[in-house]
Coordinates of C-alpha atoms in Angstrom, one line a residue:
X864 CA -2.7 3.7 -40.8
X865 CA -2.8 7.1 -38.3
X866 CA 1.2 7.2 -37.7
X867 CA 4.4 5.7 -38.3
X868 CA 6.2 7.6 -34.8
X869 CA 5.3 8.4 -31.8
X870 CA 5.2 11.3 -30.0
X871 CA 7.8 10.5 -27.6
X872 CA 10.6 8.7 -30.5
X873 CA 11.9 10.8 -32.7
X874 CA 16.0 12.2 -32.0
X875 CA 18.8 13.7 -34.7
X876 CA 18.9 10.5 -37.0
X877 CA 15.4 10.9 -38.3
X878 CA 16.0 14.6 -40.0
X879 CA 15.1 14.4 -43.0
X880 CA 11.9 11.2 -42.7
X881 CA 9.0 11.8 -43.4
X882 CA 6.2 11.4 -40.4
X883 CA 2.6 10.7 -38.8
X884 CA 2.4 11.6 -35.8
X885 CA -0.9 11.2 -33.7
X886 CA -1.8 12.4 -30.7
X887 CA -3.6 15.5 -28.1
X888 CA -2.7 19.1 -28.2
X889 CA -0.7 20.3 -25.2
X890 CA -0.2 23.5 -26.0
X891 CA -0.5 26.0 -28.8
X892 CA 2.0 29.1 -29.3
X893 CA 1.0 31.4 -31.2
X894 CA 3.3 34.3 -32.5
X895 CA 2.1 35.6 -35.8
X896 CA 3.9 34.7 -38.4
X897 CA 5.1 31.0 -37.3
X898 CA 2.8 28.4 -34.8
X899 CA 4.1 25.3 -33.0
X900 CA 1.5 23.0 -31.5
X901 CA 2.8 20.7 -29.1
X902 CA 1.4 17.3 -29.3
X903 CA 1.7 14.7 -26.8
X904 CA 0.6 10.7 -26.5
X905 CA 2.2 8.3 -23.8
X906 CA 5.6 8.0 -24.6
X907 CA 6.2 12.0 -24.6
X908 CA 6.1 14.9 -26.7
X909 CA 7.2 16.3 -30.0
X910 CA 7.0 20.3 -31.3
X911 CA 4.7 21.0 -34.4
X912 CA 6.0 24.5 -36.6
X913 CA 3.5 25.7 -38.6
X914 CA 5.3 28.5 -40.9
X915 CA 4.2 31.1 -43.2
X916 CA 7.4 31.0 -45.1
X917 CA 6.3 26.8 -46.1
X918 CA 2.7 26.5 -44.9
X919 CA -0.1 26.9 -46.3
X920 CA -2.3 30.3 -45.3
X921 CA -4.8 27.1 -44.7
X922 CA -3.0 24.6 -42.8
X923 CA -1.4 27.8 -40.4
X924 CA -4.9 29.1 -40.0
X925 CA -6.2 25.4 -39.1
X926 CA -3.3 25.2 -36.5
X927 CA -3.9 28.9 -34.6
X928 CA -6.9 27.5 -33.7
X929 CA -7.0 24.5 -32.5
X930 CA -7.7 24.2 -28.6
X931 CA -5.8 22.0 -25.6
X932 CA -6.4 18.2 -25.7
X933 CA -8.0 17.9 -29.4
X934 CA -6.7 15.2 -30.9
X935 CA -5.6 15.1 -33.8
X936 CA -3.0 13.0 -37.3
X937 CA -0.1 15.2 -38.3
X938 CA 2.5 14.7 -42.1
X939 CA 5.9 16.7 -42.0
X940 CA 9.1 16.2 -42.5
X941 CA 11.7 15.7 -39.4
X942 CA 13.5 19.5 -39.6
X943 CA 16.1 20.3 -36.7
X944 CA 14.5 22.9 -34.4
X945 CA 16.2 26.3 -34.1
X946 CA 16.2 26.7 -30.7
X947 CA 16.1 23.4 -29.1
X948 CA 15.2 21.8 -25.4
X949 CA 17.3 20.2 -23.9
X950 CA 15.1 18.8 -20.6
X951 CA 13.0 17.0 -23.3
X952 CA 13.6 13.4 -25.1
X953 CA 12.5 14.5 -28.6
X954 CA 14.6 18.4 -28.5
X955 CA 16.9 17.9 -30.9
X956 CA 13.9 18.2 -33.9
X957 CA 11.0 19.6 -34.4
X958 CA 8.2 18.1 -37.4
X959 CA 7.1 20.8 -40.6
X960 CA 3.7 19.7 -41.1
X961 CA 1.9 19.2 -44.6
X962 CA -1.0 17.6 -43.2
X963 CA -3.0 18.4 -40.6
X964 CA -5.8 16.3 -39.5
X965 CA -8.6 17.0 -37.0
X966 CA -9.5 13.4 -35.4
X967 CA -11.5 14.3 -32.7
X968 CA -12.1 18.0 -31.0
X969 CA -12.0 18.6 -27.1
X970 CA -13.8 20.9 -24.2
X971 CA -12.3 22.8 -22.8
X972 CA -10.8 20.5 -19.5
X973 CA -11.9 20.9 -16.4
X974 CA -8.2 21.6 -15.1
X975 CA -4.5 21.7 -17.2
X976 CA -3.5 18.5 -18.6
X977 CA 0.2 19.5 -16.5
X978 CA 2.1 17.9 -14.5
X979 CA 2.1 20.4 -12.2
X980 CA -2.0 20.8 -12.9
X981 CA -4.9 23.4 -10.4
X982 CA -7.2 21.3 -10.2
X983 CA -8.2 19.4 -6.8
X984 CA -8.6 16.4 -5.9
X985 CA -12.3 15.9 -6.2
X986 CA -12.4 17.6 -9.9
X987 CA -9.5 14.7 -11.4
X988 CA -11.4 11.6 -9.8
X989 CA -14.2 12.8 -11.4
X990 CA -12.7 13.2 -14.6
X991 CA -10.2 10.5 -14.4
X992 CA -9.7 9.4 -17.2
X993 CA -8.4 12.8 -18.1
X994 CA -5.9 12.6 -14.6
X995 CA -4.3 9.5 -16.4
X996 CA -3.0 11.8 -19.1
X997 CA -0.7 13.4 -16.4
X998 CA 3.0 12.4 -16.4
X999 CA 2.6 11.8 -12.4
X1000 CA -0.3 9.7 -12.9
X1001 CA 1.2 7.8 -15.7
X1002 CA 3.9 7.1 -15.1
X1003 CA 2.7 5.8 -11.4
X1004 CA 0.1 3.3 -13.1
X1005 CA 3.5 2.4 -16.3
X1006 CA 5.7 1.9 -12.6
X1007 CA 3.0 -0.5 -12.0
X1008 CA 2.5 -2.7 -15.0
X1009 CA 6.6 -2.9 -15.3
X1010 CA 6.1 -4.6 -11.0
X1011 CA 4.0 -6.8 -12.4
X1012 CA 5.8 -8.0 -14.8
X1013 CA 8.4 -8.7 -12.7
X1014 CA 6.8 -10.4 -10.4
X1015 CA 5.1 -13.1 -12.6
X1016 CA 8.9 -13.9 -14.8
X1017 CA 10.2 -14.1 -11.1
X1018 CA 7.3 -16.7 -9.7
X1019 CA 7.7 -18.0 -13.4
X1020 CA 10.7 -19.0 -13.2
X1021 CA 10.2 -20.9 -9.5
X1022 CA 7.8 -22.5 -11.8
X1023 CA 5.1 -20.8 -9.7
X1024 CA 2.0 -21.7 -11.4
X1025 CA -1.3 -18.3 -12.6
X1026 CA -4.3 -20.2 -11.3
X1027 CA -7.2 -18.5 -11.1
X1028 CA -10.4 -18.8 -8.2
X1029 CA -13.6 -17.7 -8.6
X1030 CA -15.3 -14.1 -8.1
X1031 CA -18.2 -15.6 -6.9
X1032 CA -18.4 -17.7 -3.0
X1033 CA -20.1 -18.7 -0.2
X1034 CA -19.6 -15.6 2.7
X1035 CA -17.9 -16.6 6.1
X1036 CA -17.5 -14.6 9.5
X1037 CA -13.9 -14.4 9.8
X1038 CA -11.5 -11.3 8.8
X1039 CA -13.7 -8.2 7.3
X1040 CA -17.6 -7.7 6.3
X1041 CA -18.5 -9.2 2.9
X1042 CA -19.3 -7.3 0.3
X1043 CA -22.4 -9.7 -0.7
X1044 CA -23.9 -10.2 -4.4
X1045 CA -27.7 -11.7 -4.3
X1046 CA -28.4 -14.2 -6.5
X1047 CA -31.3 -14.3 -8.9
X1048 CA -31.6 -17.7 -10.3
X1049 CA -30.8 -19.1 -6.5
X1050 CA -33.8 -17.1 -3.9
X1051 CA -33.2 -15.2 -1.1
X1052 CA -29.5 -16.5 -1.3
X1053 CA -25.9 -14.6 -1.5
X1054 CA -23.0 -14.3 -3.0
X1055 CA -19.5 -13.0 -1.8
X1056 CA -17.1 -11.7 -3.5
X1057 CA -13.7 -12.5 -2.4
X1058 CA -11.9 -11.0 0.4
X1059 CA -8.6 -13.4 -0.1
X1060 CA -8.8 -16.4 -2.3
X1061 CA -7.5 -18.4 0.7
X1062 CA -9.4 -21.6 1.0
X1063 CA -9.3 -21.8 -3.2
X1064 CA -5.4 -21.9 -2.6
X1065 CA -5.7 -24.4 0.1
X1066 CA -7.8 -26.6 -2.0
X1067 CA -4.7 -25.9 -5.2
X1068 CA -2.6 -27.8 -2.3
X1069 CA -5.3 -30.7 -2.3
X1070 CA -5.4 -31.1 -6.0
X1071 CA -2.3 -31.1 -6.3
X1072 CA -0.5 -27.6 -8.1
X1073 CA 2.5 -27.5 -5.6
X1074 CA 3.0 -23.6 -7.0
X1075 CA 0.3 -21.5 -7.1
X1076 CA 0.5 -18.0 -7.8
X1077 CA -2.8 -14.9 -8.9
X1078 CA -2.9 -10.9 -9.3
X1079 CA -5.8 -11.3 -8.2
X1080 CA -8.7 -8.7 -7.5
X1081 CA -9.8 -8.6 -3.3
X1082 CA -12.4 -7.4 -1.7
X1083 CA -13.2 -6.2 2.0
X1084 CA -16.5 -4.2 2.7
X1085 CA -14.1 -1.0 5.8
X1086 CA -13.7 1.9 6.9
X1087 CA -10.8 3.5 3.9
X1088 CA -8.0 5.7 4.5
X1089 CA -4.6 6.9 2.4
X1090 CA -3.4 3.1 1.6
X1091 CA -6.7 0.8 2.2
X1092 CA -9.2 0.2 -1.5
X1093 CA -12.8 -1.2 -1.0
X1094 CA -11.2 -3.4 -4.0
X1095 CA -7.5 -4.1 -3.3
X1096 CA -5.0 -6.5 -5.3
X1097 CA -2.9 -8.8 -3.6
X1098 CA -0.2 -11.1 -4.9
X1099 CA -1.4 -14.3 -3.9
X1100 CA 0.8 -17.6 -3.9
X1101 CA 0.8 -20.9 -1.8
X1102 CA 3.5 -24.3 -1.9
X1103 CA 3.1 -27.8 -0.8
X1104 CA 5.6 -30.0 1.1
X1105 CA 7.0 -26.6 2.1
X1106 CA 8.2 -25.3 5.9
X1107 CA 7.8 -21.1 7.1
X1108 CA 11.6 -21.5 6.9
X1109 CA 11.5 -22.8 2.3
X1110 CA 9.1 -19.4 2.2
X1111 CA 10.7 -17.1 3.3
X1112 CA 13.2 -18.2 1.6
X1113 CA 11.3 -18.0 -1.9
X1114 CA 9.7 -15.0 -0.9
X1115 CA 12.6 -13.1 0.7
X1116 CA 14.3 -13.5 -3.2
X1117 CA 10.9 -12.0 -4.8
X1118 CA 11.4 -9.1 -2.9
X1119 CA 15.2 -8.5 -4.1
X1120 CA 14.7 -9.4 -7.6
X1121 CA 12.1 -6.7 -7.8
X1122 CA 14.4 -4.4 -5.0
X1123 CA 16.9 -4.9 -7.5
X1124 CA 15.4 -5.1 -10.6
X1125 CA 12.4 -1.7 -10.0
X1126 CA 14.9 0.2 -8.1
X1127 CA 18.1 -0.8 -8.8
X1128 CA 19.1 -1.4 -4.8
X1129 CA 20.6 -4.8 -3.4
X1130 CA 20.0 -5.3 -0.3
X1131 CA 21.5 -8.5 1.4
X1132 CA 20.6 -9.0 5.2
X1133 CA 16.4 -9.2 5.7
X1134 CA 17.1 -9.0 9.2
X1135 CA 14.1 -11.7 12.0
X1136 CA 12.0 -10.1 14.7
X1137 CA 9.6 -12.0 16.7
X1138 CA 6.2 -10.5 17.7
X1139 CA 6.7 -9.7 21.4
X1140 CA 10.5 -7.4 20.6
X1141 CA 9.4 -5.4 17.8
X1142 CA 6.5 -4.8 19.8
X1143 CA 8.4 -4.2 22.7
X1144 CA 10.7 -2.3 20.8
X1145 CA 8.2 -0.9 18.3
X1146 CA 5.6 -0.7 19.7
X1147 CA 3.6 -2.7 16.9
X1148 CA 4.5 -5.3 14.8
X1149 CA 5.5 -3.2 11.9
X1150 CA 8.2 -0.9 12.8
X1151 CA 10.3 0.4 10.2
X1152 CA 13.9 0.3 11.2
X1153 CA 15.1 2.6 8.8
X1154 CA 16.4 4.8 11.6
X1155 CA 16.6 3.9 15.3
X1156 CA 14.8 5.1 18.6
X1157 CA 13.4 1.7 19.6
X1158 CA 11.8 2.2 22.8
X1159 CA 13.3 1.9 26.6
X1160 CA 11.3 0.5 28.7
X1161 CA 11.5 2.7 32.2
X1162 CA 9.2 1.1 35.1
X1163 CA 12.3 -0.2 37.2
X1164 CA 13.5 3.6 36.8
X1165 CA 11.3 5.4 37.3
X1166 CA 8.6 4.3 39.4
X1167 CA 10.7 5.1 42.6
X1168 CA 9.6 8.5 43.2
X1169 CA 6.3 10.9 44.6
X1170 CA 5.4 10.7 40.9
X1171 CA 2.7 8.9 41.1
X1172 CA 1.7 9.7 37.3
X1173 CA 4.4 7.3 37.0
X1174 CA 3.8 5.8 39.8
X1175 CA -0.4 4.0 38.6
X1176 CA 0.9 3.1 35.1
X1177 CA 1.6 0.2 33.8
X1178 CA 4.3 0.8 31.7
X1179 CA 6.8 3.8 31.6
X1180 CA 8.4 3.7 28.5
X1181 CA 10.7 6.6 26.3
X1182 CA 12.2 6.8 22.9
X1183 CA 15.5 8.6 22.8
X1184 CA 15.1 11.9 19.8
X1185 CA 18.9 12.6 17.7
X1186 CA 19.4 15.7 18.1
X1187 CA 16.3 17.5 19.5
X1188 CA 18.6 18.4 22.8
X1189 CA 17.7 22.1 20.5
X1190 CA 14.3 21.6 20.7
X1191 CA 12.7 25.1 22.4
X1192 CA 10.4 25.0 25.0
X1193 CA 8.1 25.9 22.1
X1194 CA 9.2 23.4 19.8
X1195 CA 8.1 20.6 23.1
X1196 CA 4.5 21.8 23.4
X1197 CA 3.9 21.4 20.2
X1198 CA 5.0 17.3 20.4
X1199 CA 3.1 17.6 23.9
X1200 CA -0.6 18.9 22.8
X1201 CA 0.3 17.0 18.9
X1202 CA 0.7 13.7 20.9
X1203 CA -2.9 14.2 22.8
X1204 CA -4.0 14.1 19.9
X1205 CA -7.8 11.9 19.6
X1206 CA -5.5 9.9 16.9
X1207 CA -3.1 9.0 18.8
X1208 CA -5.0 9.6 22.8
X1209 CA -2.2 10.4 25.5
X1210 CA -3.0 12.0 28.2
X1211 CA 0.8 13.8 28.3
X1212 CA 4.8 13.8 27.8
X1213 CA 7.6 13.6 30.2
X1214 CA 10.9 15.0 28.7
X1215 CA 14.1 15.3 29.2
X1216 CA 16.5 16.9 27.3
X1217 CA 20.1 15.5 27.7
X1218 CA 22.2 18.4 27.3
X1219 CA 26.1 18.0 25.7
X1220 CA 27.8 18.6 29.0
X1221 CA 25.9 15.9 30.3
X1222 CA 23.8 16.8 32.2
X1223 CA 20.0 17.3 32.4
X1224 CA 16.9 19.1 32.4
X1225 CA 13.8 17.9 32.1
X1226 CA 9.8 18.5 33.0
X1227 CA 9.8 16.8 35.4
X1228 CA 13.2 18.4 38.2
X1229 CA 10.6 18.2 41.0
X1230 CA 10.5 14.4 41.0
X1231 CA 14.2 13.2 39.6
X1232 CA 17.5 13.6 40.1
X1233 CA 20.3 13.8 37.5
X1234 CA 21.4 10.1 38.4
X1235 CA 17.9 9.0 38.3
X1236 CA 17.7 10.7 34.3
X1237 CA 21.1 9.5 33.7
X1238 CA 19.9 5.8 34.0
X1239 CA 17.2 7.0 31.6
X1240 CA 19.4 8.0 29.6
X1241 CA 21.5 4.6 29.4
X1242 CA 18.1 2.2 29.1
X1243 CA 16.6 4.4 25.5
X1244 CA 20.2 5.3 24.8
X1245 CA 20.4 8.1 24.6
X1246 CA 23.1 10.8 23.5
X1247 CA 24.5 14.4 24.7
X1248 CA 22.3 16.3 22.2
X1249 CA 19.2 14.1 22.4
X1250 CA 16.0 14.2 23.4
X1251 CA 13.8 11.8 25.3
X1252 CA 10.4 11.5 25.1
X1253 CA 8.0 9.6 27.7
X1254 CA 4.8 8.6 27.6
X1255 CA 2.5 6.0 30.4
X1256 CA -0.3 4.8 31.1
X1257 CA -2.3 1.1 29.5
X1258 CA 0.5 -1.3 28.2
X1259 CA -1.2 -1.8 24.8
X1260 CA -1.7 1.4 24.4
X1261 CA 1.1 3.5 25.4
X1262 CA 3.1 1.5 23.5
X1263 CA 0.7 3.2 20.4
X1264 CA 0.9 6.2 21.5
X1265 CA 4.6 6.3 21.5
X1266 CA 5.2 4.2 17.8
X1267 CA 3.3 7.3 16.3
X1268 CA 5.2 9.6 18.4
X1269 CA 8.2 7.6 16.8
X1270 CA 6.6 7.6 12.9
X1271 CA 6.4 11.4 13.3
X1272 CA 9.1 12.2 15.1
X1273 CA 11.5 10.5 12.1
X1274 CA 9.2 12.3 9.2
X1275 CA 9.5 16.2 11.1
X1276 CA 13.7 14.5 11.4
X1277 CA 13.6 13.2 7.4
X1278 CA 14.7 10.1 8.7
X1279 CA 11.7 8.3 6.6
X1280 CA 13.8 8.8 3.4
X1281 CA 11.7 7.3 0.0
X1282 CA 15.3 5.9 -1.7
X1283 CA 16.5 3.7 1.8
X1284 CA 15.2 -0.2 1.9
X1285 CA 14.6 -2.3 5.1
X1286 CA 13.0 -5.2 5.2
X1287 CA 12.8 -7.2 8.2
X1288 CA 10.3 -10.0 8.9
X1289 CA 8.0 -10.3 12.4
X1290 CA 7.6 -14.1 13.5
X1291 CA 6.1 -16.0 16.3
X1292 CA 2.4 -14.3 15.9
X1293 CA 0.7 -15.1 19.0
X1294 CA -1.9 -17.4 17.1
X1295 CA -5.6 -15.9 18.6
X1296 CA -6.5 -12.3 20.0
X1297 CA -9.0 -12.7 23.3
X1298 CA -11.3 -9.9 23.2
X1299 CA -11.5 -8.2 25.3
X1300 CA -15.8 -7.4 25.3
X1301 CA -16.5 -10.6 25.0
X1302 CA -14.0 -12.8 26.6
X1303 CA -13.4 -14.8 23.1
X1304 CA -10.7 -15.4 21.6
X1305 CA -10.1 -14.8 17.3
X1306 CA -7.5 -15.8 14.9
X1307 CA -5.4 -13.2 14.6
X1308 CA -4.8 -13.9 11.1
X1309 CA -7.6 -16.5 9.5
X1310 CA -8.4 -19.7 11.3
X1311 CA -6.0 -21.7 8.8
X1312 CA -3.3 -20.5 10.3
X1313 CA -1.5 -23.5 12.8
X1314 CA 0.6 -23.5 15.6
X1315 CA 3.6 -23.8 16.3
X1316 CA 4.8 -27.2 16.7
X1317 CA 4.5 -29.0 20.3
X1318 CA 2.4 -26.0 21.0
X1319 CA -1.4 -27.4 19.0
X1320 CA -1.8 -28.7 22.9
X1321 CA -1.3 -25.4 24.6
X1322 CA -5.1 -24.5 23.3
X1323 CA -7.1 -26.3 25.8
X1324 CA -4.9 -25.0 29.0
X1325 CA -3.3 -21.8 27.9
X1326 CA -4.7 -20.2 25.2
X1327 CA -2.8 -16.6 24.8
X1328 CA 0.9 -18.7 25.6
X1329 CA -0.1 -20.5 21.6
X1330 CA 2.5 -18.8 19.3
X1331 CA 1.0 -18.8 15.1
X1332 CA 4.4 -20.2 12.7
X1333 CA 2.9 -17.2 10.8
X1334 CA 5.1 -14.4 9.3
X1335 CA 4.8 -10.9 8.0
X1336 CA 7.6 -9.1 5.9
X1337 CA 7.6 -5.9 6.8
X1338 CA 9.2 -3.0 4.4
X1339 CA 10.3 0.6 5.4
X1340 CA 6.7 0.4 8.3
X1341 CA 4.8 -0.8 5.8
X1342 CA 2.8 -5.1 5.4
X1343 CA 3.9 -5.1 2.2
X1344 CA 3.8 -9.0 2.6
X1345 CA 1.6 -12.1 5.1
X1346 CA 1.5 -15.6 5.3
X1347 CA 1.5 -18.4 6.7
X1348 CA 1.8 -22.4 7.1
X1349 CA -1.6 -23.5 7.5
X1350 CA -3.0 -26.6 9.0
X1351 CA -4.3 -29.3 6.9
X1352 CA -5.4 -32.1 8.9
X1353 CA -9.6 -32.2 9.1
X1354 CA -8.4 -33.2 13.6
X1355 CA -6.1 -30.3 13.8
X1356 CA -8.9 -27.3 11.7
X1357 CA -11.8 -29.1 14.3
X1358 CA -9.7 -28.6 17.0
X1359 CA -9.2 -24.7 15.6
X1360 CA -12.8 -24.0 14.9
X1361 CA -13.6 -25.7 18.6
X1362 CA -11.7 -22.7 20.1
X1363 CA -13.0 -19.7 17.8
X1364 CA -16.3 -20.9 19.3
X1365 CA -18.0 -22.9 16.3
X1366 CA -19.3 -25.6 17.0
X1367 CA -18.8 -28.7 14.9
X1368 CA -22.7 -27.9 13.5
X1369 CA -21.7 -24.4 12.3
X1370 CA -18.2 -25.9 11.5
X1371 CA -19.4 -27.7 8.8
X1372 CA -21.6 -26.0 7.4
X1373 CA -18.9 -22.7 6.7
X1374 CA -16.0 -25.1 5.8
X1375 CA -17.5 -28.8 5.4
X1376 CA -16.1 -28.0 1.6
X1377 CA -12.6 -28.0 2.6
X1378 CA -12.5 -30.2 6.0
X1379 CA -13.9 -32.4 3.5
X1380 CA -10.8 -31.9 1.5
X1381 CA -8.4 -32.9 3.9
X1382 CA -9.5 -36.0 4.2
X1383 CA -8.0 -36.8 0.7
X1384 CA -4.3 -36.6 0.8
X1385 CA -4.2 -32.8 1.8
X1386 CA -0.5 -31.9 1.8
X1387 CA 1.6 -29.8 4.8
X1388 CA 1.3 -26.1 2.6
X1389 CA 1.4 -22.4 3.1
X1390 CA 2.1 -19.1 1.9
X1391 CA 1.9 -16.0 2.0
X1392 CA -0.3 -12.9 0.2
X1393 CA 1.6 -9.1 -0.9
X1394 CA -0.4 -5.8 -0.9
X1395 CA -0.1 -5.5 -4.4
X1396 CA -1.2 -1.8 -4.5
X1397 CA 1.2 -0.7 -1.2
X1398 CA 4.2 -2.1 -2.3
X1399 CA 4.3 -0.9 -5.7
X1400 CA 3.8 2.3 -3.5
X1401 CA 6.7 2.0 -1.2
X1402 CA 9.0 0.9 -4.4
X1403 CA 8.0 4.1 -5.5
X1404 CA 8.6 5.8 -3.1
X1405 CA 5.2 7.3 -1.9
X1406 CA 2.7 6.8 0.8
X1407 CA -0.7 6.3 -0.2
X1408 CA -2.1 4.1 -2.7
X1409 CA -4.8 5.9 -4.8
X1410 CA -2.3 7.0 -7.6
X1411 CA -1.2 3.9 -8.3
X1412 CA -4.7 2.4 -9.3
X1413 CA -6.3 3.0 -12.8
X1414 CA -9.7 4.0 -11.0
X1415 CA -10.0 4.6 -7.1
X1416 CA -12.5 4.7 -4.9
X1417 CA -12.9 7.8 -2.3
X1418 CA -12.6 8.0 1.5
X1419 CA -16.2 7.2 0.8
X1420 CA -15.6 4.3 -1.4
X1421 CA -17.3 5.5 -4.0
X1422 CA -16.0 6.1 -7.7
X1423 CA -17.3 9.2 -9.1
X1424 CA -16.3 9.1 -12.1
X1425 CA -18.7 6.5 -12.9
X1426 CA -21.8 7.5 -10.0
X1427 CA -21.4 4.5 -8.1
X1428 CA -22.1 2.4 -5.7
X1429 CA -26.0 4.0 -7.3
X1430 CA -29.4 2.7 -6.8
X1431 CA -31.4 0.2 -8.8
X1432 CA -34.2 -0.4 -10.3
X1433 CA -37.7 -1.7 -8.3
X1434 CA -38.0 -4.1 -11.8
X1435 CA -34.1 -5.5 -11.2
X1436 CA -35.3 -6.1 -7.6
X1437 CA -38.1 -7.7 -8.2
X1438 CA -35.8 -9.8 -10.4
X1439 CA -33.3 -10.2 -7.2
X1440 CA -36.5 -10.7 -4.8
X1441 CA -35.0 -8.6 -2.6
X1442 CA -36.8 -5.4 -1.0
X1443 CA -35.6 -2.4 0.4
X1444 CA -35.9 -1.4 3.6
X1445 CA -34.2 2.2 4.5

């Protein structure tokens, strides 16, 4: 056998035992008459000792020549460590080696395999298999495993059945851009990789599998960022014979279970907030409610003076930043520069310092007196010592800009604490969104989302006012799950397709299989999908998902380790009936 114990298992109670360990050489320390080797595996580090009094000369020399990351097997006796190390679990013991076998030598690694490495991100992604040996990455992958096991346990205990759905499907026009796969056996035709298993899980409900889930890969060919990859993982779930409240209660239960089992945190309250209120109070549909700074709309108290910037604006809105009245003019100027960056896009910012003596000092004192500014403070909830930051302009753009500023200020003030968890349901989304360039409506979520009961008729007269029977679960300012009650009859689905601009022929060509299935006794159903990568990152106290994925892509969608995507040869193109036009 290669090992009797792992490198993290031995304790003082094992002193006197003969053991066999295998792993990677983490470090060698040579003092001439004695050499120590730190042997590492996934479970920890054990110190091996070779000394001239108890070790043969050849064995001591062999130990001295070991290079970092060489794979070895060591046999010996567990002894008490003379100089104990309280920082590691095996710090009370060491192994006096009697036999040493080199299983595989290693080249000098391109970066040090340490918690604090000297390797930059690019080089670590190229040698990801080495990066995984480091504790920060290894522990994140183990953490992800724990989360997924708890998800499976909870859903299985709730009666859900894990069912796989196909990866090779047909391309559909909704959502993001598809990844396409040419078919060799069907000349000129293509599969698509699924953006989600949406239609398949609805078909499973028609099939009578009333509680379905799977932890599944999904694919979207879209621009990348810190929390987005071209291939990502969903916890995909669907239930039959349910209403919205049934789903919210079930998946509140899952979230509570994960917070308790993974983080030791108990959360009782999952507030509900409408989409309209989320946009009005926070400027986005996934608000972080761990802290305040709710928006205060100032049109009524700010558009009555000769300040044309506000008078010409569709929306004047501000937030009260706690304790920030002490900011210097230089610090405030930096905030103004921050909101004027192209990534935010504001033209400027008005500020009001709420002094401790209840007076006010603003950048627009020329236009507004103390009584005016006191009304601003009332609307924004500002207290003495706070700073009011005000933006103005088009409603949607200004809300987005102030939302970005709110999150930036919360980060600077230390209000976004990774060990605090504030879940929130956002409900009553619009069913449709208007494309201002084309004047056409498209589905805010997807075309299978049902309208709120009693609102179907509004599609013909006021389509922009129709609310969706949809819901998002938000955690710490991140959407971790989203879903809806689905349309489950052919007529309603046909009506929805019509309002999305599909002709009957186009709807049948794209989704005829689903509409046909609805004619065979489809039950009322709905579901939700959690973004597993993002959920794991948030539970792990991180903003980015990349380190929680074993082999991630970079921001260009490339796997620099295996050099993918890559060119294919002419013979393969010929088999697929493809020609390149570059």
